[in-house]
Coordinates of C-alpha atoms and ligand atoms in Angstrom, one line a residue:
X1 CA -59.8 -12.4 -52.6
X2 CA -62.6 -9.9 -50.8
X3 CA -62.4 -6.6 -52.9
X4 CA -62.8 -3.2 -50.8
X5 CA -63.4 -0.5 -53.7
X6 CA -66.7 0.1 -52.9
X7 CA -66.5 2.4 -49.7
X8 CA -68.9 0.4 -47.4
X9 CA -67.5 -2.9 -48.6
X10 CA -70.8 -3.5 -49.5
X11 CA -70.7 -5.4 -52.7
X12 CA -67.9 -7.6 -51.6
X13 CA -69.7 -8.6 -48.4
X14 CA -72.7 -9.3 -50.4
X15 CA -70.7 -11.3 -53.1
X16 CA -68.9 -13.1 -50.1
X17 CA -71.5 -14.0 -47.8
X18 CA -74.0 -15.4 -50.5
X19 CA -71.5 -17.6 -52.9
X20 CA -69.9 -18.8 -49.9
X21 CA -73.6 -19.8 -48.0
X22 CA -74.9 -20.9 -51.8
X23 CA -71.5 -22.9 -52.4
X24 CA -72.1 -24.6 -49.0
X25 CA -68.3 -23.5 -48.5
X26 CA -67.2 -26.1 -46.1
X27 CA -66.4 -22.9 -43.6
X28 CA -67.4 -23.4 -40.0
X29 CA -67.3 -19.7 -39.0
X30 CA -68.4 -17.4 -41.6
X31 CA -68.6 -14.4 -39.5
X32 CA -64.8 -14.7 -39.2
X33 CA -64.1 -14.0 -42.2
X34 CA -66.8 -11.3 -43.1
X35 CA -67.5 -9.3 -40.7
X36 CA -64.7 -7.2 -41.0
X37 CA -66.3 -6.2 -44.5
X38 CA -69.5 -4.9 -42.8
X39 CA -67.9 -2.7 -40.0
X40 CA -66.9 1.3 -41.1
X41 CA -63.6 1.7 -43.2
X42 CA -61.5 3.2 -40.6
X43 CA -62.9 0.5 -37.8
X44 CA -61.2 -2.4 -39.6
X45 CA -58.6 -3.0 -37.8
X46 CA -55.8 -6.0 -37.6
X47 CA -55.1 -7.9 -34.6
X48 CA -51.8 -6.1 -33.1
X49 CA -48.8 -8.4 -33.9
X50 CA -47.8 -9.1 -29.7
X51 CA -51.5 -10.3 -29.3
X52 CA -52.5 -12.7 -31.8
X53 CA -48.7 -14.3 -31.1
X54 CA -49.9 -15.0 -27.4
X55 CA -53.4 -15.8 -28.6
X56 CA -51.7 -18.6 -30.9
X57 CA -49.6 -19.5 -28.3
X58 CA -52.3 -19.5 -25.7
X59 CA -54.6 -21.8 -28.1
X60 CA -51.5 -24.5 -28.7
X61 CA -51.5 -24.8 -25.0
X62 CA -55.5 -24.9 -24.7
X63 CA -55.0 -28.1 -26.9
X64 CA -52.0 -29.7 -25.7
X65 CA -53.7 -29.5 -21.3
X66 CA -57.5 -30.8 -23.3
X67 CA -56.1 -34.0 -24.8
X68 CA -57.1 -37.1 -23.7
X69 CA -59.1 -35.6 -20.9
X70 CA -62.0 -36.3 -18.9
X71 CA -63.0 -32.8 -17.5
X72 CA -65.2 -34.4 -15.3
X73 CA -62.9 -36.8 -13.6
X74 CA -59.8 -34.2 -14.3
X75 CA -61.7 -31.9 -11.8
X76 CA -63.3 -34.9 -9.3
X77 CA -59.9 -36.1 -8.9
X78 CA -57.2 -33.6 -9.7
X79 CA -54.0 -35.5 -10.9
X80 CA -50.9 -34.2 -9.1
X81 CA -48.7 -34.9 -12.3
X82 CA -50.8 -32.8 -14.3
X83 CA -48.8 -29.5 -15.3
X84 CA -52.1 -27.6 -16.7
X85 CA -54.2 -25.1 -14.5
X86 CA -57.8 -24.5 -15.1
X87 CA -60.3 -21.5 -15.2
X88 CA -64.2 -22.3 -15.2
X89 CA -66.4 -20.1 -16.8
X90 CA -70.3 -20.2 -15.7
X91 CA -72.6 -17.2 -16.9
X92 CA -74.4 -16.7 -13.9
X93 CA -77.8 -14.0 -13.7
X94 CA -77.1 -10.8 -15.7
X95 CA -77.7 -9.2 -18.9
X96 CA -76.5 -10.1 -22.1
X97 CA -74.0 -7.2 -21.8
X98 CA -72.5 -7.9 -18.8
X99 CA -72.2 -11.6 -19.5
X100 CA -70.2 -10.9 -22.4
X101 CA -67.8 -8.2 -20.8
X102 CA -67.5 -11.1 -17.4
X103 CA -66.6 -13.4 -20.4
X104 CA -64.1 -11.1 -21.9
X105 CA -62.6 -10.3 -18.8
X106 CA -62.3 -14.3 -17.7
X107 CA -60.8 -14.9 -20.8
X108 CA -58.0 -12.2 -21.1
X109 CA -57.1 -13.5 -17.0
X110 CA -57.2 -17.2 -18.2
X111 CA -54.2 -15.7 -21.1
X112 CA -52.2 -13.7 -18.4
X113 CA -52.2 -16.7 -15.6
X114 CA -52.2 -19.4 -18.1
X115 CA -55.0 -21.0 -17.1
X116 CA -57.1 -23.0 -19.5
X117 CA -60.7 -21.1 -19.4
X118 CA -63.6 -24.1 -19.8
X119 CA -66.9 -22.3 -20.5
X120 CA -70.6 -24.1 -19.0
X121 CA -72.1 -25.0 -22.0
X122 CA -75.5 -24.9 -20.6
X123 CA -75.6 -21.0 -20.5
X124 CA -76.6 -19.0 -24.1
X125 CA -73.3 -17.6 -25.0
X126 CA -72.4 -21.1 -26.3
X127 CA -75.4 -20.6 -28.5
X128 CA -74.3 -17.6 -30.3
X129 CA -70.9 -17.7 -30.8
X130 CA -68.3 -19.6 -33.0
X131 CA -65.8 -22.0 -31.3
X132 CA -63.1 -19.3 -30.9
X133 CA -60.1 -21.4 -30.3
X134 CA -58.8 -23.8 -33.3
X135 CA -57.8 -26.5 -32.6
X136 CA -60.1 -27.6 -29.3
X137 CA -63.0 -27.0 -27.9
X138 CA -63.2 -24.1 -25.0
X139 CA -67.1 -25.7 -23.7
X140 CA -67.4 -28.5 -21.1
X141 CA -69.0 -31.5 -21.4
X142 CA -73.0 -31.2 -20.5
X143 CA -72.6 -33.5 -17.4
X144 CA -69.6 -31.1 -16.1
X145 CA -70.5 -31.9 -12.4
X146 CA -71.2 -28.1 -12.1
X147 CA -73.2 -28.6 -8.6
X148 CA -70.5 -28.4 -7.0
X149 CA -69.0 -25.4 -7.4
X150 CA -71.8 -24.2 -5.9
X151 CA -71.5 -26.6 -2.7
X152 CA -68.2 -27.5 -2.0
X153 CA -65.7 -24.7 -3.3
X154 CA -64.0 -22.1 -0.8
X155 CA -64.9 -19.2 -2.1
X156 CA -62.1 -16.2 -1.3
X157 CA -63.7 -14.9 1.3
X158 CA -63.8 -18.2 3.1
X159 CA -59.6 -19.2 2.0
X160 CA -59.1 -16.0 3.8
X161 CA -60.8 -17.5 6.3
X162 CA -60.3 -20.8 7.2
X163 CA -56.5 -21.0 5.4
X164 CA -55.3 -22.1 1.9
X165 CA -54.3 -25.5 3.1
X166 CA -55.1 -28.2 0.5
X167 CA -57.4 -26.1 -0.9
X168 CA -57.1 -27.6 -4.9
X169 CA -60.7 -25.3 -5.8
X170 CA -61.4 -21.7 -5.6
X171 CA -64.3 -19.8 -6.4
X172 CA -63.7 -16.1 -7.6
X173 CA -67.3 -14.4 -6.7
X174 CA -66.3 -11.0 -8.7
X175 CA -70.1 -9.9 -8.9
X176 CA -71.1 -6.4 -7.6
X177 CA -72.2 -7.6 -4.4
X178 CA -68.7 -8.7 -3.6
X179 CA -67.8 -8.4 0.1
X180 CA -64.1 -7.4 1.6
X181 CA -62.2 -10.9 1.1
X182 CA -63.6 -11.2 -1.7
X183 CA -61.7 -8.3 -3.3
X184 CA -58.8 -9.3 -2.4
X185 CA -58.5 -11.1 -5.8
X186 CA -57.4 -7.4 -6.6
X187 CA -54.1 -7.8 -4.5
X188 CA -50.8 -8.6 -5.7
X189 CA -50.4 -10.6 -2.4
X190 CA -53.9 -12.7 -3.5
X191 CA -52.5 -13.8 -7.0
X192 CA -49.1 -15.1 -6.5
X193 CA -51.4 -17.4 -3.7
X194 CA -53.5 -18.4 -6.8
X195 CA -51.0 -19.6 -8.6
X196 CA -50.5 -22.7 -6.9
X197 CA -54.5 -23.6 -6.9
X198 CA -55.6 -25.8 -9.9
X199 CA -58.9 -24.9 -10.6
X200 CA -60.2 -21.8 -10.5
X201 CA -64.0 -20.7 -10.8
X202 CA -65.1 -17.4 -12.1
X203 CA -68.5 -16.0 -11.4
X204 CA -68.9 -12.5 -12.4
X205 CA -71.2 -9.7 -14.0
X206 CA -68.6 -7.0 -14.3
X207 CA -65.9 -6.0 -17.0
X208 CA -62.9 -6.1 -15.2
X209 CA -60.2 -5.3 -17.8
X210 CA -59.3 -1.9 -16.3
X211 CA -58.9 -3.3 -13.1
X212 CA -56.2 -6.1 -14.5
X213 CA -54.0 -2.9 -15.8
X214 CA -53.6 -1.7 -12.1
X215 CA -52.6 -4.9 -10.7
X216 CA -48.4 -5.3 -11.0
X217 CA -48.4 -8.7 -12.3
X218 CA -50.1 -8.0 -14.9
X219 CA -49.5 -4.4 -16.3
X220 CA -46.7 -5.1 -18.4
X221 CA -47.6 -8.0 -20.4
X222 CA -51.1 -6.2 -20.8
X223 CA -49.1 -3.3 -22.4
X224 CA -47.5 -5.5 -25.0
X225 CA -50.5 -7.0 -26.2
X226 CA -52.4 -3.8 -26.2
X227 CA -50.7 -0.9 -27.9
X228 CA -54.1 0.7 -27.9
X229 CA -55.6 0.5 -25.1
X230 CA -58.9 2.0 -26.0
X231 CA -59.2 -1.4 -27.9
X232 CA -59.0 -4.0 -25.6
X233 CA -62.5 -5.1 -25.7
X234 CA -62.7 -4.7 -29.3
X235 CA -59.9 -6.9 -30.1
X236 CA -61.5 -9.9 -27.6
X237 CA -64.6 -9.5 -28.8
X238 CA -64.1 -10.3 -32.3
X239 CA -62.2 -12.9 -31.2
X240 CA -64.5 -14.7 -29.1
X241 CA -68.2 -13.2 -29.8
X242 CA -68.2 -14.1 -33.6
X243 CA -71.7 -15.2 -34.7
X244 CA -72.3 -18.6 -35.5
X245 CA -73.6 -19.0 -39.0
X246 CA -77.3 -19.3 -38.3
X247 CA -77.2 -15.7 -36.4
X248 CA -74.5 -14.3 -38.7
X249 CA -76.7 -15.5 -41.9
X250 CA -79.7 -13.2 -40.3
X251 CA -77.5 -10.1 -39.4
X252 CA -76.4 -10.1 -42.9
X253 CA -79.5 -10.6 -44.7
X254 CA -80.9 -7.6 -41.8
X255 CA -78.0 -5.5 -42.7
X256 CA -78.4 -5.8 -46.2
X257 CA -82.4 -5.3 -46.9
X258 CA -81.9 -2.1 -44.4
X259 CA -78.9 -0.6 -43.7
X260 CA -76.4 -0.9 -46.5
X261 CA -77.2 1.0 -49.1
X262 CA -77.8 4.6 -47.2
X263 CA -75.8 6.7 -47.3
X264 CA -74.7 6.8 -43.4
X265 CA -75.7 4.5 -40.3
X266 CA -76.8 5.6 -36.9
X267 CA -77.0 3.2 -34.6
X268 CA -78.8 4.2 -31.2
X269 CA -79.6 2.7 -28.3
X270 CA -81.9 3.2 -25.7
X271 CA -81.6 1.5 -22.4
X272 CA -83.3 3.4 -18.9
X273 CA -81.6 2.5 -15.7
X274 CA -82.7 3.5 -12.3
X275 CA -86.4 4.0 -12.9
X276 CA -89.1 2.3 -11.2
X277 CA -90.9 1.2 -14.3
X278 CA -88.7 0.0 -17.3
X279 CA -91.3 -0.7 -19.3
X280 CA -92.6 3.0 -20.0
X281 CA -91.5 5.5 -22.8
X282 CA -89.9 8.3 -20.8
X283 CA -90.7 11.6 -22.7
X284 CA -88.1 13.6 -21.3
X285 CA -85.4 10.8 -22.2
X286 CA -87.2 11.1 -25.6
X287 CA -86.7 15.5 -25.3
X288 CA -82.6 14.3 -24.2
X289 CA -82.4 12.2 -26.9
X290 CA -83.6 14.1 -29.6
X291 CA -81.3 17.2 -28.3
X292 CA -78.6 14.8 -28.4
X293 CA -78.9 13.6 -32.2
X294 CA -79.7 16.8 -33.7
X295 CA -77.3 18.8 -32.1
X296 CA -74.5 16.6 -32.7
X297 CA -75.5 16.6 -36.3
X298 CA -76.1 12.9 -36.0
X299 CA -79.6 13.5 -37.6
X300 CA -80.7 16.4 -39.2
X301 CA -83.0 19.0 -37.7
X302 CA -86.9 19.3 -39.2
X303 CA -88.6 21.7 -40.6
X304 CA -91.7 22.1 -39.1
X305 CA -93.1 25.2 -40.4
X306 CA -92.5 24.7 -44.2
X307 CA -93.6 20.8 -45.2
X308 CA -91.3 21.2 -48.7
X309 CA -88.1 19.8 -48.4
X310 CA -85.5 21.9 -50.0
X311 CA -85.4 20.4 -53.8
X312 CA -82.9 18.7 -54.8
X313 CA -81.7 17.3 -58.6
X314 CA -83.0 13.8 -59.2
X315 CA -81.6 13.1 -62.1
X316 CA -78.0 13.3 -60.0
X317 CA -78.4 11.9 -56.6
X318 CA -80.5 8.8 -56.0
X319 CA -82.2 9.1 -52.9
X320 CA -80.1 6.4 -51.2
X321 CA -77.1 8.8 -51.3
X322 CA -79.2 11.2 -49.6
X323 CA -80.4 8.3 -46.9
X324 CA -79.7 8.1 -43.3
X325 CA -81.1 4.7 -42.0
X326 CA -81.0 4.7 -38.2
X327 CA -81.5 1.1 -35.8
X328 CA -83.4 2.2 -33.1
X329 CA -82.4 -0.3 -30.1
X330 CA -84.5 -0.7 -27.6
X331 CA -86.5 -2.6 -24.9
X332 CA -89.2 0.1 -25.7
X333 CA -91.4 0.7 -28.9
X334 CA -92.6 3.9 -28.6
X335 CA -88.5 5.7 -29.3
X336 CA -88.5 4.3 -32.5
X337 CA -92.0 5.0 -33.4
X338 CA -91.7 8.4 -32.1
X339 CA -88.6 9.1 -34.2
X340 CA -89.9 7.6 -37.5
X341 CA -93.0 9.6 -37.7
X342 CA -91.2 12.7 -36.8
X343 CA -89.4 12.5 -39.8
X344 CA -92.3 11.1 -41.3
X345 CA -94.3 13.9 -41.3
X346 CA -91.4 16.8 -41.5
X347 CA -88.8 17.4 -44.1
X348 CA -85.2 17.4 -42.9
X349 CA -84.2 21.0 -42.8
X350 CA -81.0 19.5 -45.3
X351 CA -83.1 18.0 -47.7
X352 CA -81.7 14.9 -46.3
X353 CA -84.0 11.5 -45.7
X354 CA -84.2 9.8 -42.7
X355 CA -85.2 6.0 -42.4
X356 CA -86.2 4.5 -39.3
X357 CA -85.7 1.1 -38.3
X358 CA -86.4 -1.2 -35.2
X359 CA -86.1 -5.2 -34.9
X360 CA -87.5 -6.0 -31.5
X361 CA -89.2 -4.5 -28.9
X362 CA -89.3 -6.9 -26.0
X363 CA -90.6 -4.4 -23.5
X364 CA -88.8 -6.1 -20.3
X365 CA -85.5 -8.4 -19.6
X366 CA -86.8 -11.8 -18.8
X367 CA -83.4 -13.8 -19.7
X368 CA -84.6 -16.4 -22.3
X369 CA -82.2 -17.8 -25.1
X370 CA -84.6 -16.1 -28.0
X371 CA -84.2 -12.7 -25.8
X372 CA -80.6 -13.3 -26.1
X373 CA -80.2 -14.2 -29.7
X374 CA -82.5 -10.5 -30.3
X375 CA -79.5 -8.8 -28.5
X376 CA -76.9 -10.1 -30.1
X377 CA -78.2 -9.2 -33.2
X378 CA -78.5 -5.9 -32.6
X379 CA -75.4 -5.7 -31.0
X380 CA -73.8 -6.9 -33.4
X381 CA -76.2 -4.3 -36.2
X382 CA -75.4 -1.5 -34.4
X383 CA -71.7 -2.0 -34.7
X384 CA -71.7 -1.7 -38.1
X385 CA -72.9 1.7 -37.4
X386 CA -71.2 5.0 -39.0
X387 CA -72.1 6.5 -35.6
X388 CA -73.7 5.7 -32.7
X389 CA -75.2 6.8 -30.3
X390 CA -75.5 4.5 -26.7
X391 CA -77.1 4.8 -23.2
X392 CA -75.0 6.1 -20.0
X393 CA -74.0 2.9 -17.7
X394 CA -75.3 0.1 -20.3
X395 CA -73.4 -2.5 -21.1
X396 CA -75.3 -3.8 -23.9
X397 CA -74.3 -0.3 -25.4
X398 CA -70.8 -1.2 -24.7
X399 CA -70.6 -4.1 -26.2
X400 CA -72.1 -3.1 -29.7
X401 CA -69.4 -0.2 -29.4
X402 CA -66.5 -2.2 -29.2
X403 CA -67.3 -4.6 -31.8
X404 CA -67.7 -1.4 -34.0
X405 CA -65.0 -0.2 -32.8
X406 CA -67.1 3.4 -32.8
X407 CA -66.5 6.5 -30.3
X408 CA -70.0 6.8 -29.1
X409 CA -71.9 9.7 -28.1
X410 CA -72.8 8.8 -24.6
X411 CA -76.6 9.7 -23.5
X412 CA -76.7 11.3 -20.4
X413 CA -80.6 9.5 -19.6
X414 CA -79.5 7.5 -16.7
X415 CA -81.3 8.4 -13.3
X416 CA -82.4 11.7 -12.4
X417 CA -80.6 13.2 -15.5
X418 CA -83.5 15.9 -16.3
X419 CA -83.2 17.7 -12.8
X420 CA -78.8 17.5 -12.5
X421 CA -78.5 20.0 -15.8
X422 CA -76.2 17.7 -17.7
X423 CA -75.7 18.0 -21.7
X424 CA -77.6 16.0 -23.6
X425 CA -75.0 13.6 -24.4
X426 CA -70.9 13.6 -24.3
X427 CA -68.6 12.0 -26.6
X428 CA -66.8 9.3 -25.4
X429 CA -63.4 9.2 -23.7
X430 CA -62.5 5.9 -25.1
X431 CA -64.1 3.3 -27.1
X432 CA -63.2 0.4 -24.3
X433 CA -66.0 -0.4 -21.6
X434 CA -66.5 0.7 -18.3
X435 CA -65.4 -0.9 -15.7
X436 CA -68.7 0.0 -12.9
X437 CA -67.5 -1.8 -9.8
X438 CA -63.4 -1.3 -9.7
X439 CA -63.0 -1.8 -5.7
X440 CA -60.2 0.0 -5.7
X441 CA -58.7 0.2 -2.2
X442 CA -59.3 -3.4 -1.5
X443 CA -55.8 -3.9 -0.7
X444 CA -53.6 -3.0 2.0
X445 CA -50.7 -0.1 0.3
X446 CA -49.2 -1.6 -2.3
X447 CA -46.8 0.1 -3.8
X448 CA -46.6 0.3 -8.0
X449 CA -43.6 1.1 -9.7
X450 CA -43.3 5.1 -10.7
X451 CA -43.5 4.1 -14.3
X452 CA -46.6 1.8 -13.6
X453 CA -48.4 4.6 -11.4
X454 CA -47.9 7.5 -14.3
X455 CA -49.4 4.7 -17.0
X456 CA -52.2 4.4 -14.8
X457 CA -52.8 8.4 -14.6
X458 CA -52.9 9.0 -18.1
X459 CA -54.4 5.5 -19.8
X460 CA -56.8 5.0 -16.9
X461 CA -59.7 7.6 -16.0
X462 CA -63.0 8.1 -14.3
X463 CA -65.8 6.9 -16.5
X464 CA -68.0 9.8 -17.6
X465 CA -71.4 7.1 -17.1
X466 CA -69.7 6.6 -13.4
X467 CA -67.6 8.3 -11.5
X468 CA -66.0 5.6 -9.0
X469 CA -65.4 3.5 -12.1
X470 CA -62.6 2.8 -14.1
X471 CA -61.8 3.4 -18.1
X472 CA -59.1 2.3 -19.9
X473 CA -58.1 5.5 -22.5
Ligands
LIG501 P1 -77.4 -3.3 -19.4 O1 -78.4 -3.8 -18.4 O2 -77.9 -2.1 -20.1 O3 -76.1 -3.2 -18.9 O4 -77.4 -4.4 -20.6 P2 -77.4 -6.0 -20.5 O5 -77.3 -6.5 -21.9 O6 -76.5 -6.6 -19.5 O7 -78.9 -6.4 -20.0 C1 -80.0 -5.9 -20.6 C2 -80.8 -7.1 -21.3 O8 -82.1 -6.6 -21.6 C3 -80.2 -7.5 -22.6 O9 -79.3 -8.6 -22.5 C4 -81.4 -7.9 -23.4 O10 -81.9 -9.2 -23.1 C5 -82.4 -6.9 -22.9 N1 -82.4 -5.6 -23.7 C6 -82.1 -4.4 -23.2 N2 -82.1 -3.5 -24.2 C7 -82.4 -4.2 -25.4 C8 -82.5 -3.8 -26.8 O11 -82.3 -2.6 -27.1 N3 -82.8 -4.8 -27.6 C9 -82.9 -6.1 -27.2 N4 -83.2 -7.0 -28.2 N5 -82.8 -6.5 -26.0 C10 -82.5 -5.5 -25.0

């Protein structure tokens, strides 16, 4: 029924979203069935066949173990004849970013161990997302007795311990801060023991993907869903982070008063790690930047001498053809002010016009559900990008990546980047996320097959944002 002729799918993304809002279409995720209409031609991509079979298959079982049940009294009293195993999801303190990728990650472990994943509704991911599964419900009941996770359960570190005996509940503390039992989740040995334990609980910040195409129990199935494994993240996320309709409705109306009818999208985001104070604009990342986008021809250089612009026929090009509208994404203000009045006040050396856009500038992270909602839309703007253009070792830059499914150029503006003589920016290795944290020789030798271990060496590389961490390719 959707029509592509028109080369950004525009028109039918318009036509769909509003007759389908004005009809009151009984259709409980809208976003599922647009937003592949808003992303670049050559980033719409279908599911690959081996993944959305064990997705289905995956959701049946989701249902079939959630019937009937009481999570609360399922998990208070664990019933010996039940067949189903359990993964519990809470979001813990982090970003938005990071809570999505710990979310990803949980989920795609959840598929592999067949474990159904139960998500704490009281965090905000619940609050921007579609129901992914059909058929039942991944979030737990409000009263989920989630206190005692945080009292009672064994965490690794302590099964190592004090023995595995009896032990029905483990807690999975995958954070940064990890400590040496706890990475032993990474161990061949640690998940066949994992397999007999009910209920498991995952608290985690990181993206862990990567890591789960080292491990031998899981490498070859991972394979078969993934033929590309510079997609991962992008085919999970627009399986589980589709808007709900409230959010969707504003990204749409956003995207179509700004961004849709120029000519090309740039999406860039800036995002300063590592500096004492977050808050400030950062002229030198400002000078990197700017290098960055003009060199790479992602904008166009200024004339600053002569104030014509070259002239150009009116009468043949409209000046929307002509039109590069850029979202500027950023805790800070002053990047996007910065960048609209330089092109403001200058002509575009091409003749070329550049529009400047920015929806929030919320100065710091304070964690709040509105803060949240802000990111999402962005992320979820800058995806539908042409190009983009994201910060070194964020993972709010990651995520709007991989639902674009866009090769960024990576800004090198993290740290002490002015004094260590990097470029400006590289282009990315891979589309997929970085995994920061891998803890990679957290297990005793374990030896991988020969095929497994030459797989690794060629889909699985340093990131360029962090050199101990781990990118699929
Ligand atoms: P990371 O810290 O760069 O890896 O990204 P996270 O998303 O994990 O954490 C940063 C948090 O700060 C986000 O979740 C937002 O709440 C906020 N934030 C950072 N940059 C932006 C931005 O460009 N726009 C908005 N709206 N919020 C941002």
């Amino acid at each position: 029924k959707l029509t592509l002729s028109d080369p950004q799918g525009t028109h039918a993304a318009f036509d769909e979203h509003y007759t389908s809002t004005e009809m009151g279409r009984s259709s409980n995720c809208l976003s599922r069935q647009e937003h592949s209409l808003f992303h670049k031609a050559s980033a719409r991509l279908g599911m690959p066949a081996e993944l959305s079979f064990a997705l289905a298959k995956y959701e049946e079982m989701h249902k079939r173990c959630s019937q009937d049940k009481n999570w609360t009294h399922a998990f208070s009293n664990p019933d010996p004849a039940d067949t189903c195993d359990y993964l519990l999801y809470t979001e813990g303190p982090a970003g938005l970013g990071n809570r999505l990728l710990s979310l990803a990650s949980a989920f795609l472990f959840a598929v592999l161990t067949n474990r159904v994943i139960l998500v704490d509704r009281s965090g905000d991911i619940p609050e921007l997302v579609c129901e992914p599964l059909s058929g039942s419900s991944w979030l737990l009941p409000a009263d989920f007795p989630f206190e005692k996770l945080d009292h009672s359960v064994p965490k690794l570190r302590e099964a190592y311990k004090e023995g595995w005996n009896d032990t029905k509940v483990i807690y999975l503390y995958l954070r940064e801060d990890q400590n040496g039992d706890d990475r032993q989740f990474f161990c061949t040995a640690t998940q066949q023991k994992l397999e007999s334990i009910k209920w498991l609980a995952w608290n985690s910040n990181q993206y862990y993907i990567p890591r789960f195409f080292t491990l031998a129990p899981f490498w070859q199935q991972l394979v078969q869903l993934f033929p590309d494994v510079s997609l991962v993240f992008t085919h999970l996320s627009r399986y589980l982070f589709l808007p709900n309709n409230s959010i969707w409705d504003r990204i749409v109306r956003i995207h179509l008063s700004y961004f849709s009818s120029a000519q090309k999208r740039l999406g860039l985001q800036v995002r300063l790690h590592s500096r004492g104070d977050l808050s400030e604009f950062y002229p030198p990342a400002y000078t990197q930047i700017m290098n960055c986008l003009i060199n790479n021809e992602l904008l166009p250089n200024v004339s600053t001498t002569n104030s014509m612009a070259p002239s150009f026929n009116h009468k043949q090009q409209k000046p929307t053809e002509r039109t590069t509208s850029v979202l500027v994404a950023s805790l800070q203000f002053k990047y996007y002010e910065e960048i609209r009045i330089l092109y403001m006040n200058n002509p575009a050396q091409d003749g070329k016009f550049v529009q400047v856009h920015s929806l929030s500038h919320e100065g710091r992270e304070w964690h709040s559900l509105d803060q949240d909602i802000k990111a999402f839309i962005e992320m979820w703007l800058l995806s539908f990008s042409d190009e983009i253009a994201t910060s070194s070792w964020s993972t709010f830059g990651y995520v709007a990546q991989g639902l674009g499914a866009i090769t960024p150029h990576l800004l090198n503006i993290r740290g002490d980047f002015e004094k260590n003589g990097l470029p400006s920016c590289v282009v990315g290795q891979s589309i997929d996320p970085c995994n920061h944290f891998p803890f990679m020789n957290s297990c005793e030798s374990e030896s991988l097959s020969s095929e497994h271990s030459q797989w690794i060496q060629q889909h699985i590389k340093p990131c360029q944002d962090e050199g101990n961490g781990l990118q699929l390719v």
